[in-house]
mmCIF file with all atom_site columns, C-alpha atoms in Angstrom:
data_model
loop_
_atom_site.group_PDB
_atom_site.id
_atom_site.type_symbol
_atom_site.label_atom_id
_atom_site.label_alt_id
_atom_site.label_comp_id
_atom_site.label_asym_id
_atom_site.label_entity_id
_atom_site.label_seq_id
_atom_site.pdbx_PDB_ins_code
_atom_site.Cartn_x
_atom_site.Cartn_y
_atom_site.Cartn_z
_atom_site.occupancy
_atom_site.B_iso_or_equiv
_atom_site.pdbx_formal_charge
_atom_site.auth_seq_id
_atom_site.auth_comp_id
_atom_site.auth_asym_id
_atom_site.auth_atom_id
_atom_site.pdbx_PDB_model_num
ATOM 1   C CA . UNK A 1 1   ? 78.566 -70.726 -51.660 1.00 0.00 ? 1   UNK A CA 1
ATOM 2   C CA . UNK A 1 2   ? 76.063 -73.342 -50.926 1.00 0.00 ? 2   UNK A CA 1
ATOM 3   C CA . UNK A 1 3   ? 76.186 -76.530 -48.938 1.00 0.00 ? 3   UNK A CA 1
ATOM 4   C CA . UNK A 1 4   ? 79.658 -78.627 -50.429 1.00 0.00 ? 4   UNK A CA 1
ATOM 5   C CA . UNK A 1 5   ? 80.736 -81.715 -50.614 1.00 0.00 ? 5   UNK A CA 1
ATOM 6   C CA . UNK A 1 6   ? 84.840 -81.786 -49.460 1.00 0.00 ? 6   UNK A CA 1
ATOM 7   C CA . UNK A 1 7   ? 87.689 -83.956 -48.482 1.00 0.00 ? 7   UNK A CA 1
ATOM 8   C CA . UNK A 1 8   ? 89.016 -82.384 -45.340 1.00 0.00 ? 8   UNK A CA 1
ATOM 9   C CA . UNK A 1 9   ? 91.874 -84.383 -43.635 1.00 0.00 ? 9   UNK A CA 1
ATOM 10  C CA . UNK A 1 10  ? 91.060 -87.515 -45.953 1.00 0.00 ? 10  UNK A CA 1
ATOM 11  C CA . UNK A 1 11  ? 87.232 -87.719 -44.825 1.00 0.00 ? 11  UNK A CA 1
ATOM 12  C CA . UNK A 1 12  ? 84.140 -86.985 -46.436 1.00 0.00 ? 12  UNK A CA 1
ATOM 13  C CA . UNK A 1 13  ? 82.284 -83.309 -45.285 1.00 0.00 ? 13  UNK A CA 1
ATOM 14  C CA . UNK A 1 14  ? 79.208 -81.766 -46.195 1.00 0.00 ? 14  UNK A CA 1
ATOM 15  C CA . UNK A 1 15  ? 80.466 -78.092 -45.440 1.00 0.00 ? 15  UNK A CA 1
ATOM 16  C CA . UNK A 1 16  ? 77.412 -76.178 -44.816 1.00 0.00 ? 16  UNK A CA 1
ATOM 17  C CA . UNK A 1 17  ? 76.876 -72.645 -46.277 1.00 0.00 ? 17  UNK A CA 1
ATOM 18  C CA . UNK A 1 18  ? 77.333 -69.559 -43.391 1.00 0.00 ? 18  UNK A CA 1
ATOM 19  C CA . UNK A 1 19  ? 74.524 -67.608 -45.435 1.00 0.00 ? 19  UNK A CA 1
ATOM 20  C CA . UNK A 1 20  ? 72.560 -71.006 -46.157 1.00 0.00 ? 20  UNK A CA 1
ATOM 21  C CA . UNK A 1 21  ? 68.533 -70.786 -44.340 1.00 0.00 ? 21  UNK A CA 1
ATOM 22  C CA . UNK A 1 22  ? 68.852 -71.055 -40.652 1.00 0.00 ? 22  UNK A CA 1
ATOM 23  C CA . UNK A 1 23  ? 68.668 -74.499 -38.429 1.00 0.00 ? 23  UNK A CA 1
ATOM 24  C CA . UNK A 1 24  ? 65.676 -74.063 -36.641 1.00 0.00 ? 24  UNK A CA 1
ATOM 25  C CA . UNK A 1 25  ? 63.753 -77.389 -36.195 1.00 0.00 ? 25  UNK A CA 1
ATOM 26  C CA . UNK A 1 26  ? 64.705 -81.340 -36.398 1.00 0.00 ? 26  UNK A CA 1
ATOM 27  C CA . UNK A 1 27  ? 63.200 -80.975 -40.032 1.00 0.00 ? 27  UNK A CA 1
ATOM 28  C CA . UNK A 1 28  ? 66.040 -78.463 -40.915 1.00 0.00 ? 28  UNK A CA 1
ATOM 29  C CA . UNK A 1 29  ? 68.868 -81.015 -38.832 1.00 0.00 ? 29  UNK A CA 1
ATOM 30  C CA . UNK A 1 30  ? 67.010 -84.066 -40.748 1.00 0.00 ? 30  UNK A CA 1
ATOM 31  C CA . UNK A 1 31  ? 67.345 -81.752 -44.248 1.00 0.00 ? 31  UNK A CA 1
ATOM 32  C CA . UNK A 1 32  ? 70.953 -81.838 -43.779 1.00 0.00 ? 32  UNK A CA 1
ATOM 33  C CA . UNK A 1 33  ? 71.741 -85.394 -42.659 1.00 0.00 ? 33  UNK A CA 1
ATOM 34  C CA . UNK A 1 34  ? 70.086 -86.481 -45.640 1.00 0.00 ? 34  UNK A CA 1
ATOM 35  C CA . UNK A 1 35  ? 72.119 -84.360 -47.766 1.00 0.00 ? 35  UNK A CA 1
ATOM 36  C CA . UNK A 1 36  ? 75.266 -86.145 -46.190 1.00 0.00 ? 36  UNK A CA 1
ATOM 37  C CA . UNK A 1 37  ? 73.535 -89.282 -47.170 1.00 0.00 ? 37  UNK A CA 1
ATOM 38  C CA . UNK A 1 38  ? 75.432 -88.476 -50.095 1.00 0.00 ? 38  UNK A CA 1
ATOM 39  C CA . UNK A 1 39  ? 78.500 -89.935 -48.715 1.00 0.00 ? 39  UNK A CA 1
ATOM 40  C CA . UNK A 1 40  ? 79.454 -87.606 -45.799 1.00 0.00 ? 40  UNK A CA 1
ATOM 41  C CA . UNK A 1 41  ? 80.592 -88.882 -42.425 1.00 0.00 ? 41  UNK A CA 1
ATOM 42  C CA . UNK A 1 42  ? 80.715 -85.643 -41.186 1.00 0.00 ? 42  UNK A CA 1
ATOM 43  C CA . UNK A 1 43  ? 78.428 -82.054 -41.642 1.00 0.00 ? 43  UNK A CA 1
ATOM 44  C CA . UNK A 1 44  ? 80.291 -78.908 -40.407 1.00 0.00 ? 44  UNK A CA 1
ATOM 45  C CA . UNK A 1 45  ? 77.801 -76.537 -39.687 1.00 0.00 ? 45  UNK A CA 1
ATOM 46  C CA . UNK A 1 46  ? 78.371 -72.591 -39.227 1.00 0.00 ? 46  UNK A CA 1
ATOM 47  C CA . UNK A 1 47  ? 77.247 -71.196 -35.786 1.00 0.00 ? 47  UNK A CA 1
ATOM 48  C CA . UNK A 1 48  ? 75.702 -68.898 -37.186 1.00 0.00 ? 48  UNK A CA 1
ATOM 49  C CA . UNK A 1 49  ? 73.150 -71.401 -39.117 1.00 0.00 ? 49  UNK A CA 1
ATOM 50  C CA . UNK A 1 50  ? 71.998 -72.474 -36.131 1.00 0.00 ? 50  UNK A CA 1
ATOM 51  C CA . UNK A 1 51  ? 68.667 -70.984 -34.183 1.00 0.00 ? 51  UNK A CA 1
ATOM 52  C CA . UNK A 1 52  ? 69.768 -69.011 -31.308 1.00 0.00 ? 52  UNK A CA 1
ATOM 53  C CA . UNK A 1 53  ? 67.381 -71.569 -28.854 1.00 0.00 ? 53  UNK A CA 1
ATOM 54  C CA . UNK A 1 54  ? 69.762 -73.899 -30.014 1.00 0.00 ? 54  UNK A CA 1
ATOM 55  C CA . UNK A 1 55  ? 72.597 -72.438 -27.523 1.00 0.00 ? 55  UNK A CA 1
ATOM 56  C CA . UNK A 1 56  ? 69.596 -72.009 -24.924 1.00 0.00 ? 56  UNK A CA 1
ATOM 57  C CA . UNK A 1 57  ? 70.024 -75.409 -23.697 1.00 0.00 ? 57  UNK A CA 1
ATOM 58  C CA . UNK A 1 58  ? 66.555 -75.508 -21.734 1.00 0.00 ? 58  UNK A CA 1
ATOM 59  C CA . UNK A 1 59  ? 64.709 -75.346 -25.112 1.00 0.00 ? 59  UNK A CA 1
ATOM 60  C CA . UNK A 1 60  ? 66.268 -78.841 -25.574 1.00 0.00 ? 60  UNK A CA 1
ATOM 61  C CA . UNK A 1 61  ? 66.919 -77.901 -29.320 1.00 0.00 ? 61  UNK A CA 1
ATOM 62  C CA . UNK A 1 62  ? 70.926 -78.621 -29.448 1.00 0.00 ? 62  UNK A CA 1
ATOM 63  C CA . UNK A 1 63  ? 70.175 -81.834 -27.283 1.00 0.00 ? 63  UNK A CA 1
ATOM 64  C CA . UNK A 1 64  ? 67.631 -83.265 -30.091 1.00 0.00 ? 64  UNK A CA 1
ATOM 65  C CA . UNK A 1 65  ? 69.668 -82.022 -32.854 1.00 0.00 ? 65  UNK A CA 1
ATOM 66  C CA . UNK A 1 66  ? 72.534 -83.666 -31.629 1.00 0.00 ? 66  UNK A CA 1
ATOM 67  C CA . UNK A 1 67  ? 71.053 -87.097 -30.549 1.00 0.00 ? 67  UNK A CA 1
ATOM 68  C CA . UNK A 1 68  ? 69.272 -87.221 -34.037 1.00 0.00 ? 68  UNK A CA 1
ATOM 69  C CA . UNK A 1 69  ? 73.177 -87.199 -35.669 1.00 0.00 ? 69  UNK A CA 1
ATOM 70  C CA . UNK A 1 70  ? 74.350 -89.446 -33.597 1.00 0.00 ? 70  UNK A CA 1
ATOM 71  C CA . UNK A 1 71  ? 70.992 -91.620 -34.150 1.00 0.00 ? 71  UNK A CA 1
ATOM 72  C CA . UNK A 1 72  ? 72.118 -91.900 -38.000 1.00 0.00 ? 72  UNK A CA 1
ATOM 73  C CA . UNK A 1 73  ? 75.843 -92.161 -37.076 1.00 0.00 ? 73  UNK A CA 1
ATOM 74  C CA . UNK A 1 74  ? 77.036 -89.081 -38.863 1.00 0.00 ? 74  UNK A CA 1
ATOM 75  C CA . UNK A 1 75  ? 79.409 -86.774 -36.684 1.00 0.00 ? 75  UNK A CA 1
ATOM 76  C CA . UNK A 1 76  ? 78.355 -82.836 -36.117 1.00 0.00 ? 76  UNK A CA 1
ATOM 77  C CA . UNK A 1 77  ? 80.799 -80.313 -35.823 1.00 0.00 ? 77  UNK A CA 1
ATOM 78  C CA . UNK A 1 78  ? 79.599 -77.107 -34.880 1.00 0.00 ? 78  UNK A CA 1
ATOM 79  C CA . UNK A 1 79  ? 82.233 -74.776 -36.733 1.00 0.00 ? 79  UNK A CA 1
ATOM 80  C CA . UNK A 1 80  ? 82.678 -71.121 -35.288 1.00 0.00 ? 80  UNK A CA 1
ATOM 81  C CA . UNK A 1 81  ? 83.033 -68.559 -32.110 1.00 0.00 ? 81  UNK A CA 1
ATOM 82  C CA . UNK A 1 82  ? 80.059 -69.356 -29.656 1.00 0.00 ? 82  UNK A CA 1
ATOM 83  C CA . UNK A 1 83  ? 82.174 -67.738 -26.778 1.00 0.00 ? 83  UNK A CA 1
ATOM 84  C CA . UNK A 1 84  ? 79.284 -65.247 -25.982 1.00 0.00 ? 84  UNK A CA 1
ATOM 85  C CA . UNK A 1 85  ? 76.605 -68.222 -25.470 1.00 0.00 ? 85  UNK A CA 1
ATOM 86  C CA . UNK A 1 86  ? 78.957 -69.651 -23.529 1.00 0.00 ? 86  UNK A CA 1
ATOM 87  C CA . UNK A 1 87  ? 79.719 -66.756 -21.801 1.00 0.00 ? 87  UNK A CA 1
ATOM 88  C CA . UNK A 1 88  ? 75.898 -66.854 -20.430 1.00 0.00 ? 88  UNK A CA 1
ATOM 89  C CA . UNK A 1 89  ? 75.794 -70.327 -19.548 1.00 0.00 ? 89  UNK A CA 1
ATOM 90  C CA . UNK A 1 90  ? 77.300 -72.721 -17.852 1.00 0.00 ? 90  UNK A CA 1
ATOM 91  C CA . UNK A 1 91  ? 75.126 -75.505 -18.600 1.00 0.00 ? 91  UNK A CA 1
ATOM 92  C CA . UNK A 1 92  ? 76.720 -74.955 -22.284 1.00 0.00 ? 92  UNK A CA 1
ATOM 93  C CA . UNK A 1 93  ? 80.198 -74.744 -21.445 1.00 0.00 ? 93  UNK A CA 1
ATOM 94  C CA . UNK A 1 94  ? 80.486 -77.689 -20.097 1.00 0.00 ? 94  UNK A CA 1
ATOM 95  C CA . UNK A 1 95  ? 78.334 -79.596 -22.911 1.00 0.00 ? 95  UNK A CA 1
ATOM 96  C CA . UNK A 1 96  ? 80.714 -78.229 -25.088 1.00 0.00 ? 96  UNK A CA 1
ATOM 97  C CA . UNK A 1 97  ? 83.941 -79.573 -22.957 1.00 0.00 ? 97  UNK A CA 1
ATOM 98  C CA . UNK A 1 98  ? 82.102 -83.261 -22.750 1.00 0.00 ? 98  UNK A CA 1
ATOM 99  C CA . UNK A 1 99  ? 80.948 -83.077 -26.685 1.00 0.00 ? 99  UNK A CA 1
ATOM 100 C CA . UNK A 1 100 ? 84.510 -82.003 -27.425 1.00 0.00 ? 100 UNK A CA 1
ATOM 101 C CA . UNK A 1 101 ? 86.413 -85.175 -25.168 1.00 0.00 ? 101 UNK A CA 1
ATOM 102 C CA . UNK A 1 102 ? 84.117 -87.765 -27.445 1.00 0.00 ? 102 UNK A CA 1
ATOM 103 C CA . UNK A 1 103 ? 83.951 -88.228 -31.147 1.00 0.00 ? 103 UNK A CA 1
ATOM 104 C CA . UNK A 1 104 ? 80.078 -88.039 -32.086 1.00 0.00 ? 104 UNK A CA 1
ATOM 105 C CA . UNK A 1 105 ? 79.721 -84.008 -31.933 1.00 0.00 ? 105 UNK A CA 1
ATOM 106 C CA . UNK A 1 106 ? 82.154 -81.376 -31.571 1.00 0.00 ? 106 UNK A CA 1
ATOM 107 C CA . UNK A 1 107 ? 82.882 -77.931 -31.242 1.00 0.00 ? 107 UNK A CA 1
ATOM 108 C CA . UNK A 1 108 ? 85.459 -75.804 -33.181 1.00 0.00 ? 108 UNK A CA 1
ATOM 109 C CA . UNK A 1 109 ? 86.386 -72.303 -34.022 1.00 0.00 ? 109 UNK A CA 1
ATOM 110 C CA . UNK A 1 110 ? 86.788 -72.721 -37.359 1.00 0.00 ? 110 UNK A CA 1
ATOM 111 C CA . UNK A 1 111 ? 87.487 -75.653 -40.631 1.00 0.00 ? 111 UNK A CA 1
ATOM 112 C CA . UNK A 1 112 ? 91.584 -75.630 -39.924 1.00 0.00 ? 112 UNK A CA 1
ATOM 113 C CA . UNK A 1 113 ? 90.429 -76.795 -36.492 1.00 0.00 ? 113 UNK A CA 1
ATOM 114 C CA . UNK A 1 114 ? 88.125 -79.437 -37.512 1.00 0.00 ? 114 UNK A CA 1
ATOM 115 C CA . UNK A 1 115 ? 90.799 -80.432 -40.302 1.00 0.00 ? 115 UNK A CA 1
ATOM 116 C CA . UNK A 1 116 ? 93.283 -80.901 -36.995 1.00 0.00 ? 116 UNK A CA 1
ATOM 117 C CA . UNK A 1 117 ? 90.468 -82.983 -34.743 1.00 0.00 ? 117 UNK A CA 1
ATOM 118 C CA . UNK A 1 118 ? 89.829 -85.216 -37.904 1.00 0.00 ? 118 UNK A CA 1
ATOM 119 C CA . UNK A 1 119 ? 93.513 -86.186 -38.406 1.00 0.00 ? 119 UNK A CA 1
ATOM 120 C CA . UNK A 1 120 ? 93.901 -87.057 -34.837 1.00 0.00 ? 120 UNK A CA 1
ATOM 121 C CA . UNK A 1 121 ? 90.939 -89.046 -34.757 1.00 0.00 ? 121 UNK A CA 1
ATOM 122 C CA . UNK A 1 122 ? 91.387 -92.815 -36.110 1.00 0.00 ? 122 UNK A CA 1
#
């Protein structure tokens, strides 16, 4: 599969690839919000796309990543099981708890869960 243009919930998603190259720097996050220049509102990336630092929050990767979506006004959803980072860290928990109560970036388990968050949001 590569990176796909869908319909989920009656908005536009780039679905990203699971085995697509890994999210490492802002280049790679810039890489895909021009792809969902193509008429995306939203880009679901796997977890497992994304550079492990990017869970470390001190590294400041998910923080620039993040702002850089919501810079272009494109919402992120972070699509799979990150329990184990957030096992280890606080810090991330609760990003993911305050990312999750607004409607710029959020965190899901999987695409039937982002399907349910985008029909609930207006």
């Amino acid at each position: 599969m590569t990176d796909l243009m869908q319909e989920r919930a009656g908005v536009a998603v780039l679905v990203c690839d699971p085995d697509g190259p890994p999210i490492a720097t802002e280049r790679d996050a810039l890489d895909l919000i021009g792809a969902a220049f193509l008429g995306a509102t939203v880009v679901a990336v796997p977890a497992e796309r994304l550079d492990p630092g990017f869970f470390t929050l001190g590294t400041r990767f998910a923080g620039e990543v993040m702002q850089k979506f919501v810079n272009y006004r494109l919402r992120l959803a972070i699509v799979g099981d990150i329990s184990d980072h957030m096992e280890r860290s606080g810090a991330l928990r609760a990003l993911v708890a305050e990312s999750n109560r607004h409607d710029q970036v959020w965190f899901v388990p999987d695409l039937d869960a982002l399907d349910a968050r985008l029909r609930a949001t207006p």
